[in-house]
XYZ file of C-alpha atoms in Angstrom:
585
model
C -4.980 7.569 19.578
C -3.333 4.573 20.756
C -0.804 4.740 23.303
C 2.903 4.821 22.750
C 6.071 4.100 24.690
C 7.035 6.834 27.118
C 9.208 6.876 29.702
C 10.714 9.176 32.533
C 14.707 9.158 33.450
C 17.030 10.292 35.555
C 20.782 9.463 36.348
C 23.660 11.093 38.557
C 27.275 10.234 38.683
C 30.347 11.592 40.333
C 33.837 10.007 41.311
C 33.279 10.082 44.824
C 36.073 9.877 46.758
C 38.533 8.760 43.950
C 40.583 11.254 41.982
C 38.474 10.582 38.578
C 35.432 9.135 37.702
C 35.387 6.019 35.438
C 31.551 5.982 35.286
C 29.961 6.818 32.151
C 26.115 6.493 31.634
C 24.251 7.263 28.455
C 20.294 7.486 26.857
C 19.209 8.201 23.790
C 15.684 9.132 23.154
C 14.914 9.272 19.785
C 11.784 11.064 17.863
C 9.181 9.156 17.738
C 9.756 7.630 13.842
C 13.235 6.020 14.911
C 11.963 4.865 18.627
C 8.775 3.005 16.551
C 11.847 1.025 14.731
C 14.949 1.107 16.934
C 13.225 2.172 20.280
C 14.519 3.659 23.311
C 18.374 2.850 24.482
C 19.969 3.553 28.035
C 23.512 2.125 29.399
C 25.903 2.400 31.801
C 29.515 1.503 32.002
C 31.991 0.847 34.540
C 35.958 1.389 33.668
C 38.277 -1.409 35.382
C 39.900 1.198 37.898
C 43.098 -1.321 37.341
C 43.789 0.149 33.891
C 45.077 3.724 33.435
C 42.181 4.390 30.032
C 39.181 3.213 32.195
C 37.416 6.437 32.025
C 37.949 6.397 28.158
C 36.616 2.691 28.033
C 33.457 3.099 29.597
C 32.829 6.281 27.363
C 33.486 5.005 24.359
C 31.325 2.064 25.146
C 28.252 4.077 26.176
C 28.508 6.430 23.135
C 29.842 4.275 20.489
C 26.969 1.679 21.409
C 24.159 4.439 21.170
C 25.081 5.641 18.266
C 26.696 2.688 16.521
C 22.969 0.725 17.217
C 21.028 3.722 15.511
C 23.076 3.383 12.709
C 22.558 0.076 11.938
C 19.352 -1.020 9.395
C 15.857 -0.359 10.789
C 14.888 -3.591 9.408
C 16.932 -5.756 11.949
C 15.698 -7.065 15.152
C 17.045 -5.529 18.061
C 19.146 -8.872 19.653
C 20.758 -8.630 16.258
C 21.867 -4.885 15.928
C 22.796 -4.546 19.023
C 24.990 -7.760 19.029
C 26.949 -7.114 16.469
C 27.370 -3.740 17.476
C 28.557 -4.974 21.195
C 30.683 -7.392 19.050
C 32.584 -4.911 17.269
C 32.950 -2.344 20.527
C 34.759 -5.146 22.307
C 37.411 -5.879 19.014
C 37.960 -2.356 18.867
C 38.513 -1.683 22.713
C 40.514 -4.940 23.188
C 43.069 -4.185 19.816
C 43.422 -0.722 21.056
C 44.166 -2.046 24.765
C 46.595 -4.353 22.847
C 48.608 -2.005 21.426
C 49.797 -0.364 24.930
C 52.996 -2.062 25.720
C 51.639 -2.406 29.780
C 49.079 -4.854 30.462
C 47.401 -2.066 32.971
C 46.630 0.336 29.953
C 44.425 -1.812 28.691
C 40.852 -0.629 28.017
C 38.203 -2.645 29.885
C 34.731 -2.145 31.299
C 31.781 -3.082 32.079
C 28.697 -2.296 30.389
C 25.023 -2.971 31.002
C 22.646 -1.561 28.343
C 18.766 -1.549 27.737
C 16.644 -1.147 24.715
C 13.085 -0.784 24.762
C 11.148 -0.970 22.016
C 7.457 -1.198 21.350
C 6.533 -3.345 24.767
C 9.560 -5.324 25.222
C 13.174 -4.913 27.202
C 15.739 -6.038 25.498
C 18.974 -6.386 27.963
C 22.369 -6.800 27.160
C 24.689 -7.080 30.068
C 28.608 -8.272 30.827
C 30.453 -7.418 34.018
C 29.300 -6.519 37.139
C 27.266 -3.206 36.918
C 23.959 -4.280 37.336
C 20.332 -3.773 36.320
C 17.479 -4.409 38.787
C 13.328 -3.714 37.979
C 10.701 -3.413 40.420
C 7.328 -4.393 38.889
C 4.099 -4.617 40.828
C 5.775 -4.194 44.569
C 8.691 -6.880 43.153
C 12.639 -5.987 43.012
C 14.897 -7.791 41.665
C 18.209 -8.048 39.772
C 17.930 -8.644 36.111
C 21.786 -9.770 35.497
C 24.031 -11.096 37.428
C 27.744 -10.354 38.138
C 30.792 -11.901 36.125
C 32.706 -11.912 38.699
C 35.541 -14.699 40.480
C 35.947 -14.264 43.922
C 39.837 -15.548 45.299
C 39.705 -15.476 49.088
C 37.405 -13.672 51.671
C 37.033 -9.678 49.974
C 38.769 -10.368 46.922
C 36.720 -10.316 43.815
C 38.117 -10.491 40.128
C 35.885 -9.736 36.703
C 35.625 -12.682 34.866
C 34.002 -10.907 31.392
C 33.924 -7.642 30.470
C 34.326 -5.351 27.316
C 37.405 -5.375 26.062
C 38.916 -7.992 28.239
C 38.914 -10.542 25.363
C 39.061 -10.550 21.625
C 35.267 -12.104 22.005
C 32.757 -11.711 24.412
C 29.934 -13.174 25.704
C 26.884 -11.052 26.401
C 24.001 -11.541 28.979
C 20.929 -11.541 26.662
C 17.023 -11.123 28.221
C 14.293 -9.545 26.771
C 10.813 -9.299 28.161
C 7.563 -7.958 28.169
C 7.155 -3.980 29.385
C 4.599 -3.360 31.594
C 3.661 0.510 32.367
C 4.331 1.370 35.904
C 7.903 -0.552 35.487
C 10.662 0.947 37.174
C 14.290 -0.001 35.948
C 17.520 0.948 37.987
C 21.160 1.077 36.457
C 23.670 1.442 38.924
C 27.880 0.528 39.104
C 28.917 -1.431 42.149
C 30.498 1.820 43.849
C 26.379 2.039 44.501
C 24.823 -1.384 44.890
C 27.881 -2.633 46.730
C 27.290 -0.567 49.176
C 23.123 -0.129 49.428
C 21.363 -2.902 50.456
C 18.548 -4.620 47.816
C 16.294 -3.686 50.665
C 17.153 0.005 50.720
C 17.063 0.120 47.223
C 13.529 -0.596 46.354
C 12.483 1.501 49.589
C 13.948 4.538 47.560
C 12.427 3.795 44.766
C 8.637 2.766 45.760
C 7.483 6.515 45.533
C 8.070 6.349 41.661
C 5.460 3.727 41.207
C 2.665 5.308 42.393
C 2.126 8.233 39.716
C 4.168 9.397 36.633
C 6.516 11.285 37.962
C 8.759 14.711 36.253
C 12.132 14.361 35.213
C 13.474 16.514 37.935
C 11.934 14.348 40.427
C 13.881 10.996 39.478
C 17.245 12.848 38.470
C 16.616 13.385 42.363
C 15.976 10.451 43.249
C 19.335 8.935 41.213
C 21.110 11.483 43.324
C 19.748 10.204 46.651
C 20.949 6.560 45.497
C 24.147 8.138 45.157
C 24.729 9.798 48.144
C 22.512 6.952 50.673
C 25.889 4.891 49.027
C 28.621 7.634 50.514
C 27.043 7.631 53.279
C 27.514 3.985 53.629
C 31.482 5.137 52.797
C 31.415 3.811 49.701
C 34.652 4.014 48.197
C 34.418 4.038 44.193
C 32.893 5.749 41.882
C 29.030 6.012 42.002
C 26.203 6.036 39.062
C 23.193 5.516 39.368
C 20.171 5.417 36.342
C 16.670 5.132 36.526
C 13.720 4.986 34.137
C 10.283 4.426 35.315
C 8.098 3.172 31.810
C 4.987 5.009 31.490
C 3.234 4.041 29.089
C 3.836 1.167 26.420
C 2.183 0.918 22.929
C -0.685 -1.393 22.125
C -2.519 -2.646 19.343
C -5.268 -0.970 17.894
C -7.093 -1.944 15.225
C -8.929 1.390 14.397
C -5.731 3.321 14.301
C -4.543 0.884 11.769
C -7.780 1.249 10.068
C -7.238 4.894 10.004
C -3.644 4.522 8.995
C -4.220 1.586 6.312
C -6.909 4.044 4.843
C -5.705 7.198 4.952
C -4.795 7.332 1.168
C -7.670 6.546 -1.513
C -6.462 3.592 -3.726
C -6.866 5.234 -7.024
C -9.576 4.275 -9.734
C -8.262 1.772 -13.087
C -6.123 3.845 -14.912
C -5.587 4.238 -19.157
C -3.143 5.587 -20.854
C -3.203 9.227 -20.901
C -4.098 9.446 -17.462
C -2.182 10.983 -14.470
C -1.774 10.666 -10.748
C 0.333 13.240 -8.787
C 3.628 13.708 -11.093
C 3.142 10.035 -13.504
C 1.343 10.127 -16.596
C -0.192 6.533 -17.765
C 2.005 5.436 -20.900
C 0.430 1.581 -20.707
C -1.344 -1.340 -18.810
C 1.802 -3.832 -18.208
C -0.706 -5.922 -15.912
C -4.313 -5.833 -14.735
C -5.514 -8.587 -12.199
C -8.053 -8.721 -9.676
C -5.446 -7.964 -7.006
C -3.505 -4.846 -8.661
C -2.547 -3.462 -11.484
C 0.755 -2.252 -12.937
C 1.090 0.247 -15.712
C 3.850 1.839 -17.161
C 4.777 5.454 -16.005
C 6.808 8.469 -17.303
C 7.762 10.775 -13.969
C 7.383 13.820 -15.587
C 9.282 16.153 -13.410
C 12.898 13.947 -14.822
C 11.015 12.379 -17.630
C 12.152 8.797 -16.357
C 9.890 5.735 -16.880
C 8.502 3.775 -14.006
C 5.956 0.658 -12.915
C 3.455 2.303 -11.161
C 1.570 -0.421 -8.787
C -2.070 0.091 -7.640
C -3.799 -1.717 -5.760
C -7.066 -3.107 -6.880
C -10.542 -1.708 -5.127
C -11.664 -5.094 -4.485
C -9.463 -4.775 -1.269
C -10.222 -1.483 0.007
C -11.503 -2.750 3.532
C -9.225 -5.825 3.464
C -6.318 -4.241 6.264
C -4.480 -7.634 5.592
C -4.100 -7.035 2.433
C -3.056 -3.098 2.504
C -1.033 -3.732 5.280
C 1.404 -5.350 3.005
C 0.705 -3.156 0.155
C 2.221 -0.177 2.199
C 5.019 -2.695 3.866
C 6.324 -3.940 0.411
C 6.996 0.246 -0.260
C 8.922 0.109 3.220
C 10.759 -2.630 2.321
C 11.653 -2.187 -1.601
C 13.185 1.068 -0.387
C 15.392 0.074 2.206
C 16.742 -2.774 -0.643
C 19.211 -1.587 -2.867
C 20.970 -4.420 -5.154
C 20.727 -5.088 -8.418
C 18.917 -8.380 -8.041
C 16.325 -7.200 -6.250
C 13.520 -4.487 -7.786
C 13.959 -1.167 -6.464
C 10.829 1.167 -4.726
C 10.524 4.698 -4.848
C 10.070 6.518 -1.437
C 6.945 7.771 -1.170
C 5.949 10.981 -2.085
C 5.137 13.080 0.897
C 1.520 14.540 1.441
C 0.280 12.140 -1.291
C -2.988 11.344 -1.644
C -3.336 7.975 -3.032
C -2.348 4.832 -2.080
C 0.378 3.567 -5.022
C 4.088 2.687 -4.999
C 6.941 3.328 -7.695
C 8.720 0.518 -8.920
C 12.017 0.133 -11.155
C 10.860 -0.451 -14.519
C 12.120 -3.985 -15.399
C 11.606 -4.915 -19.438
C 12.057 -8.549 -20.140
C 9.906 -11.557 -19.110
C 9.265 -13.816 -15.729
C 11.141 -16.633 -14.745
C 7.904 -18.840 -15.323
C 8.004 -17.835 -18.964
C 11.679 -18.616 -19.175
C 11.114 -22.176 -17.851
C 7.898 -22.446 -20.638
C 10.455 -21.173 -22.830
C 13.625 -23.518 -21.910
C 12.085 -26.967 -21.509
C 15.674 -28.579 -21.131
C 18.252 -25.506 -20.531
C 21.840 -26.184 -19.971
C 23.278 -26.002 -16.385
C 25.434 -23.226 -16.814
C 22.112 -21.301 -17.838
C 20.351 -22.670 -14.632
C 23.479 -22.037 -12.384
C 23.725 -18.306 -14.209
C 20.641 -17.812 -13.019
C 20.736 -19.337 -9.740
C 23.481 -17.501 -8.628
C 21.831 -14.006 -9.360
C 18.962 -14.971 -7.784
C 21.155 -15.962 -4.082
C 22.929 -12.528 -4.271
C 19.092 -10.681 -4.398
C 18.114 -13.592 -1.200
C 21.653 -12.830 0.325
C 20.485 -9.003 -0.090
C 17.678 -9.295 2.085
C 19.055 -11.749 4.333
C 21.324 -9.175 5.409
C 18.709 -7.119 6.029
C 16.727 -9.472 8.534
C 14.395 -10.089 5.519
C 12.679 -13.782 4.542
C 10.732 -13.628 1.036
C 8.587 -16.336 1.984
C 6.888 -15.898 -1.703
C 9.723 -17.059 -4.035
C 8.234 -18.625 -7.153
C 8.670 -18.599 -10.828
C 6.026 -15.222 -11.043
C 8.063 -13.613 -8.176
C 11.421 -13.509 -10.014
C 12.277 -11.266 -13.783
C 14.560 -11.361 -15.881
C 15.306 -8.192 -18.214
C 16.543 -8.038 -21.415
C 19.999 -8.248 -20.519
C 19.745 -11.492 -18.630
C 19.805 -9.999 -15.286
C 17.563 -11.151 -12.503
C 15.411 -9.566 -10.575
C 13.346 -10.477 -7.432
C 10.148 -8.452 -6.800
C 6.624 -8.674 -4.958
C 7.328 -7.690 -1.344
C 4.093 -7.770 0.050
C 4.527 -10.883 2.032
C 8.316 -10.720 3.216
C 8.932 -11.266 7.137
C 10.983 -8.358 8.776
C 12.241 -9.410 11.877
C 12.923 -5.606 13.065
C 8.829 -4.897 12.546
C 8.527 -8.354 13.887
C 9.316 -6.876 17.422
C 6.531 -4.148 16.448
C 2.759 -4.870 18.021
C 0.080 -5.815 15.950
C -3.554 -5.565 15.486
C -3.373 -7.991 12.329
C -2.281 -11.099 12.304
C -1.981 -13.490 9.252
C -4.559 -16.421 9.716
C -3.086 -18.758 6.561
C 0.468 -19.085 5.192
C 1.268 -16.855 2.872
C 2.635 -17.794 -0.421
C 2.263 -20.801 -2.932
C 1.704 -24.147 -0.984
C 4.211 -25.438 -4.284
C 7.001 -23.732 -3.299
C 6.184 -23.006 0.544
C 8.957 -24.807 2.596
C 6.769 -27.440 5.129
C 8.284 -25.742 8.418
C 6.092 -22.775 7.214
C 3.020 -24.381 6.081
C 2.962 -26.681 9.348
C 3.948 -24.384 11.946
C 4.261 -20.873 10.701
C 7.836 -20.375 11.281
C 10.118 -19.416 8.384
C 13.909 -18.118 7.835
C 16.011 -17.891 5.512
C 16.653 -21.647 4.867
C 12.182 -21.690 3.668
C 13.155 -19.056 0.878
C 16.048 -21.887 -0.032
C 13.896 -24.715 0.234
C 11.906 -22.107 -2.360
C 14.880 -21.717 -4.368
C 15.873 -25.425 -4.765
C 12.397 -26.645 -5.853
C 12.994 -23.296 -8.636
C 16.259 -25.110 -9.680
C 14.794 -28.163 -10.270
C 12.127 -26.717 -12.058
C 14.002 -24.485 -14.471
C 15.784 -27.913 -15.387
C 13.175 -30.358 -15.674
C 10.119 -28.427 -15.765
C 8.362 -30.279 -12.864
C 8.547 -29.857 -9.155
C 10.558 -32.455 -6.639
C 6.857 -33.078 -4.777
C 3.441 -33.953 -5.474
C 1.511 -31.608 -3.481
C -2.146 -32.269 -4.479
C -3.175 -33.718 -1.025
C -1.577 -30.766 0.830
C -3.687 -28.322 -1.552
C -6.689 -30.524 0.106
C -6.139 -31.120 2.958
C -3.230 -29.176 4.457
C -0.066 -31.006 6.323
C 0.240 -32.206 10.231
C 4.047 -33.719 9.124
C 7.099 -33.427 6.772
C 6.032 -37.155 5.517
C 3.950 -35.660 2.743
C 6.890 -34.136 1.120
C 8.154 -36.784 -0.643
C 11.220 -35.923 -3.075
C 11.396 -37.003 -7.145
C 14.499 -37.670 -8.156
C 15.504 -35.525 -10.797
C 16.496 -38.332 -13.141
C 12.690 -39.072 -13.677
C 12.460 -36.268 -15.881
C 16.258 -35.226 -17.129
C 18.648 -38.915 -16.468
C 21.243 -36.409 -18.332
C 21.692 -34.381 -15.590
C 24.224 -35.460 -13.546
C 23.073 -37.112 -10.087
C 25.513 -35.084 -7.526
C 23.114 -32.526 -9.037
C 20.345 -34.300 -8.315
C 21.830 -35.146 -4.788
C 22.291 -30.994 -3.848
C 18.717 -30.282 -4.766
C 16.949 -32.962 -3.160
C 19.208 -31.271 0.215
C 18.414 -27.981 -0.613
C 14.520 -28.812 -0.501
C 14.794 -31.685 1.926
C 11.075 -30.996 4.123
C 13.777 -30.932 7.394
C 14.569 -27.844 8.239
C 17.993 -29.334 9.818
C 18.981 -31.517 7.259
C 18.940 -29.235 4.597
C 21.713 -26.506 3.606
C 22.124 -24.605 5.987
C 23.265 -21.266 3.790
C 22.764 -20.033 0.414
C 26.857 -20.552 0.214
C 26.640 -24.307 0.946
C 23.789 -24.811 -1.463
C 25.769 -22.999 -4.720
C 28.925 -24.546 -3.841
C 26.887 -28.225 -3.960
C 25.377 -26.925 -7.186
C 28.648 -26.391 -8.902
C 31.079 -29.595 -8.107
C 30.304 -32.617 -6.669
C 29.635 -32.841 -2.786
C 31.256 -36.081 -2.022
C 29.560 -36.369 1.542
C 26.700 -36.566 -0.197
C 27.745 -39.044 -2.971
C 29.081 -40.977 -0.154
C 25.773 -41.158 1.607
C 23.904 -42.224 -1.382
C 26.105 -44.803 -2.478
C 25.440 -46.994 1.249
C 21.797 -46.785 0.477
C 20.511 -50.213 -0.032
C 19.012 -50.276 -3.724
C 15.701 -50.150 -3.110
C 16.358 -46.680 -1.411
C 18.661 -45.429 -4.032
C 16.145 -46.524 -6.795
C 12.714 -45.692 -5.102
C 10.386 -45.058 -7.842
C 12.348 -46.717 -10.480
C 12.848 -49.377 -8.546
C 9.059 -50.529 -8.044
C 8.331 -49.692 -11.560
C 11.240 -51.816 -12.610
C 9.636 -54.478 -10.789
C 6.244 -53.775 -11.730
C 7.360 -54.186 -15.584
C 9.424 -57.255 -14.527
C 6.357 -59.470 -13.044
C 4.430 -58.015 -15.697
C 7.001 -60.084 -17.911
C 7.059 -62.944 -16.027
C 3.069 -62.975 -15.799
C 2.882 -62.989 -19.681
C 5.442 -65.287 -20.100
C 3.241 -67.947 -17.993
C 0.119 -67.004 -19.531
C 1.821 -67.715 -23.046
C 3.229 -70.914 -21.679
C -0.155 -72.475 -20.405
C -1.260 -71.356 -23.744
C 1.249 -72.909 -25.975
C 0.806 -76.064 -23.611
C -3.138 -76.499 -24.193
C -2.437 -75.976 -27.902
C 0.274 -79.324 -27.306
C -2.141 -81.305 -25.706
């Protein structure tokens, strides 16, 4: 079995020689499903002693944070969850601190936290606890204090939680490495133990994995080495000494990617588990869909298979199983709901929602010049599904014509997970690795084809060449010599006007689709909002730029054929004049 992330702690705090402690130190170690997706989290807070809720600050924090972070999606990346998390602690604790009518009851403190998940640290620090690691015989400090100093032993925090409607948080992450030790302490310990001392104390722990009794000792010692040195505050100390991090393994995903049989070609009449076969919907060398009656609540289902021609190919099955994981987790009604999977199954398969109607492709076949209210009807179902999984940390990175239904009541529906980008499994290591761009090169934004990289603005480019294909039925670019050859640069993306194919259509419209798809990645919209609002009035900035084009820029195409019909005019014109003359002479 591969390896997975395990750690030893141990932390000790007491108030020391003040009246109350104002410490608070927290970890949460999860089982091992939520760790593999939200990891490991430890953090410590320090109350400003200058405010009368201090102790109450820097518990909140540490709680709220842990168990605000494991609340949040599984599908986000960790920077992201625990932002906004951080973000919202702060509002609360500063409006709360607000609402005392002394400045000095204000609820402020510091707050250093970790998260490690898979093999990386993530570290989110403000104020001026600290966080040191010693790696390999190396100790150092991983944050550093926010702090003003006014005079010779006077020292004022300069950011904090709480202190301000925003703040700013200290982000790092980095690469675990087993054998890491990582030390949380407030300054009523580090202010008063030398960096020196510090990483003598904790040398011991490197050598061997140690129990947790023996580093909750060790925090203690920290502790009291600082009273000794009459430290005067109160005194916390943490430490976590990694293990053992996880590691890619490509016969464990074998193993895993295999461990259900993909199921034979199914007829009607025949079951698997609880479905019974009512129909082939679709049967293609890559899967096959039937339709399926559940018949434990007699509800009808898609029931997706996939095909035995990839039995060995982990790529492949890999996301087979992660478009399950993912169309479970989404819940909107423009996006196609999965079934969780049944436990103990034996086959590999995933429920779908049924969805009756036909594809987008057929409705542009079907539509050869559609209105724009029907386009923007569409359009703006099909940006509340993207907005759906942008929420969720979630890029498509497949939208096309196939990818999108439409049922019988005109509602829109996005399906095919199987190649979406999930920046919380992102962070996850991986034995498999995608060696060519997923998706259609005809749709494929260039920032993905050209350097592998794609957010939410690729599935827009995506959606904008859609638009302009539901209206005109042809695509903005000619893409024939990227099919060939591939792309090095955004200079074989080279925009159609609209007007080629529908001049009715007015050009502002024209103007917001050749932004939405523009190959730059920072010169097109930047948000699904600014690309619908473009789409429905006029986006003078826009009009504005086009209109101080010189003509030949404005015209392009037109323009050379124009002038190609022109000289052709002019050429038979002569010809017909020499003629007439040799019949004068």
């Amino acid at each position: 079995m591969a390896e997975q992330l395990d750690i030893t702690f141990g932390g000790y705090s007491t108030e020391g020689r003040k009246p109350e402690n104002q410490d608070a130190f927290a970890v949460w170690q999860p089982t091992s499903a939520i760790a593999q997706y939200k990891g490991i989290g430890c953090c410590l807070a320090d109350g400003v002693s200058c405010s009368e809720n201090a102790q109450q600050a820097s518990v909140t924090a540490v709680t709220h944070f842990l168990n605000d972070y494991y609340s949040t999606p599984d599908s986000w990346d960790v920077k992201t969850a625990a932002g906004k998390v951080l973000s919202s602690l702060n509002s609360w604790l500063y409006h709360q601190g607000q609402q005392a009518t002394a400045r000095h009851n204000s609820l402020v403190t510091t707050f250093s936290g970790l998260i490690f998940k898979s093999n990386t640290m993530h570290l989110f620090h403000a104020g001026d606890s600290r966080i040191y690691r010693l790696r390999n015989g190396n100790f150092e400090c991983l944050t550093r204090d926010h702090t003003h100093r006014i005079g010779k032993n006077r020292e004022y925090l300069s950011r904090a939680l709480g202190m301000d409607i925003r703040v700013e948080m200290d982000y790092l992450n980095d690469d675990l490495e087993p054998g890491d030790i990582l030390l949380l302490t407030s300054d009523g310990v580090h202010g008063f133990v030398q960096d020196k001392q510090l990483h003598e104390l904790l040398a011991p722990l490197a050598e061997k994995k140690p129990g947790q009794h023996e580093v909750e000792k060790l925090a203690t010692q920290l502790v009291n080495t600082a009273l000794e040195n009459q430290s005067d505050d109160n005194l916390t100390a943490l430490v976590i000494r990694i293990n053992s991090v996880p590691k890619p393994d490509i016969e464990e995903t074998h193993r895993a990617l295999t461990a259900r049989a993909i199921p034979p070609v199914l007829k009607p009449g025949d079951k698997i588990d609880h479905y019974e076969v009512e129909g082939v919907i679709f049967s293609g060398t890559r899967s096959h869909l039937y339709r399926v009656t559940n018949l434990r609540n007699q509800k009808q289902y898609a029931l997706k298979v996939p095909s035995l021609n990839f039995e060995e190919d982990l790529i492949y099955l890999e996301g087979f199983v992660r478009e399950q994981w993912i169309g479970n987790r989404l819940d909107h009604p423009n996006v196609m709901k999965v079934e969780p999977p049944l436990a103990g199954g034996r086959f590999l398969y995933h429920v779908c929602e049924l969805i009756e109607g036909q594809s987008l492709r057929q409705w542009i076949d079907d539509h050869p010049s559609p209105s724009l209210a029907e386009v923007r009807d569409l359009t703006e179902q099909i940006i509340h599904g993207l907005r759906a999984m942008q929420r969720l940390g979630m890029v498509h990175r497949d939208m096309k014509p196939e990818n999108v239904m439409i049922n019988r009541k005109g509602q829109v529906k996005i399906i095919d997970f199987g190649t979406v980008y999930v920046r919380g499994l992102a962070e996850l290591p991986k034995s498999l690795e995608e060696d060519i761009p997923v998706g259609s090169v005809n749709y494929i934004a260039p920032e993905y084809v050209i350097d592998r990289v794609a957010d939410n603005r690729s599935d827009l480019f995506s959606l904008a060449v859609m638009v302009y294909e539901m209206l005109s039925g042809h695509q903005p670019y000619r893409m024939d010599k990227v099919h060939r050859k591939g792309a090095s640069s955004t200079s074989e993306w080279r925009y159609h006007p609209l007007s080629e194919h529908r001049p009715d259509i007015p050009k502002w419209v024209d103007l917001a689709l050749e932004k939405g798809c523009d190959p730059d990645l920072n010169d097109r919209h930047q948000a699904y909002s600014e690309f619908w609002a473009d789409l429905k009035k006029p986006n003078s900035a826009l009009i504005s730029r086009y209109e101080s084009k010189p003509l030949l820029a404005r015209q392009g195409l037109n323009f050379w054929k124009g002038a190609a019909i022109a000289l052709a005019a002019i050429a038979l014109m002569e010809a017909l004049y020499i003629v007439y003359s040799g019949i004068q002479n």
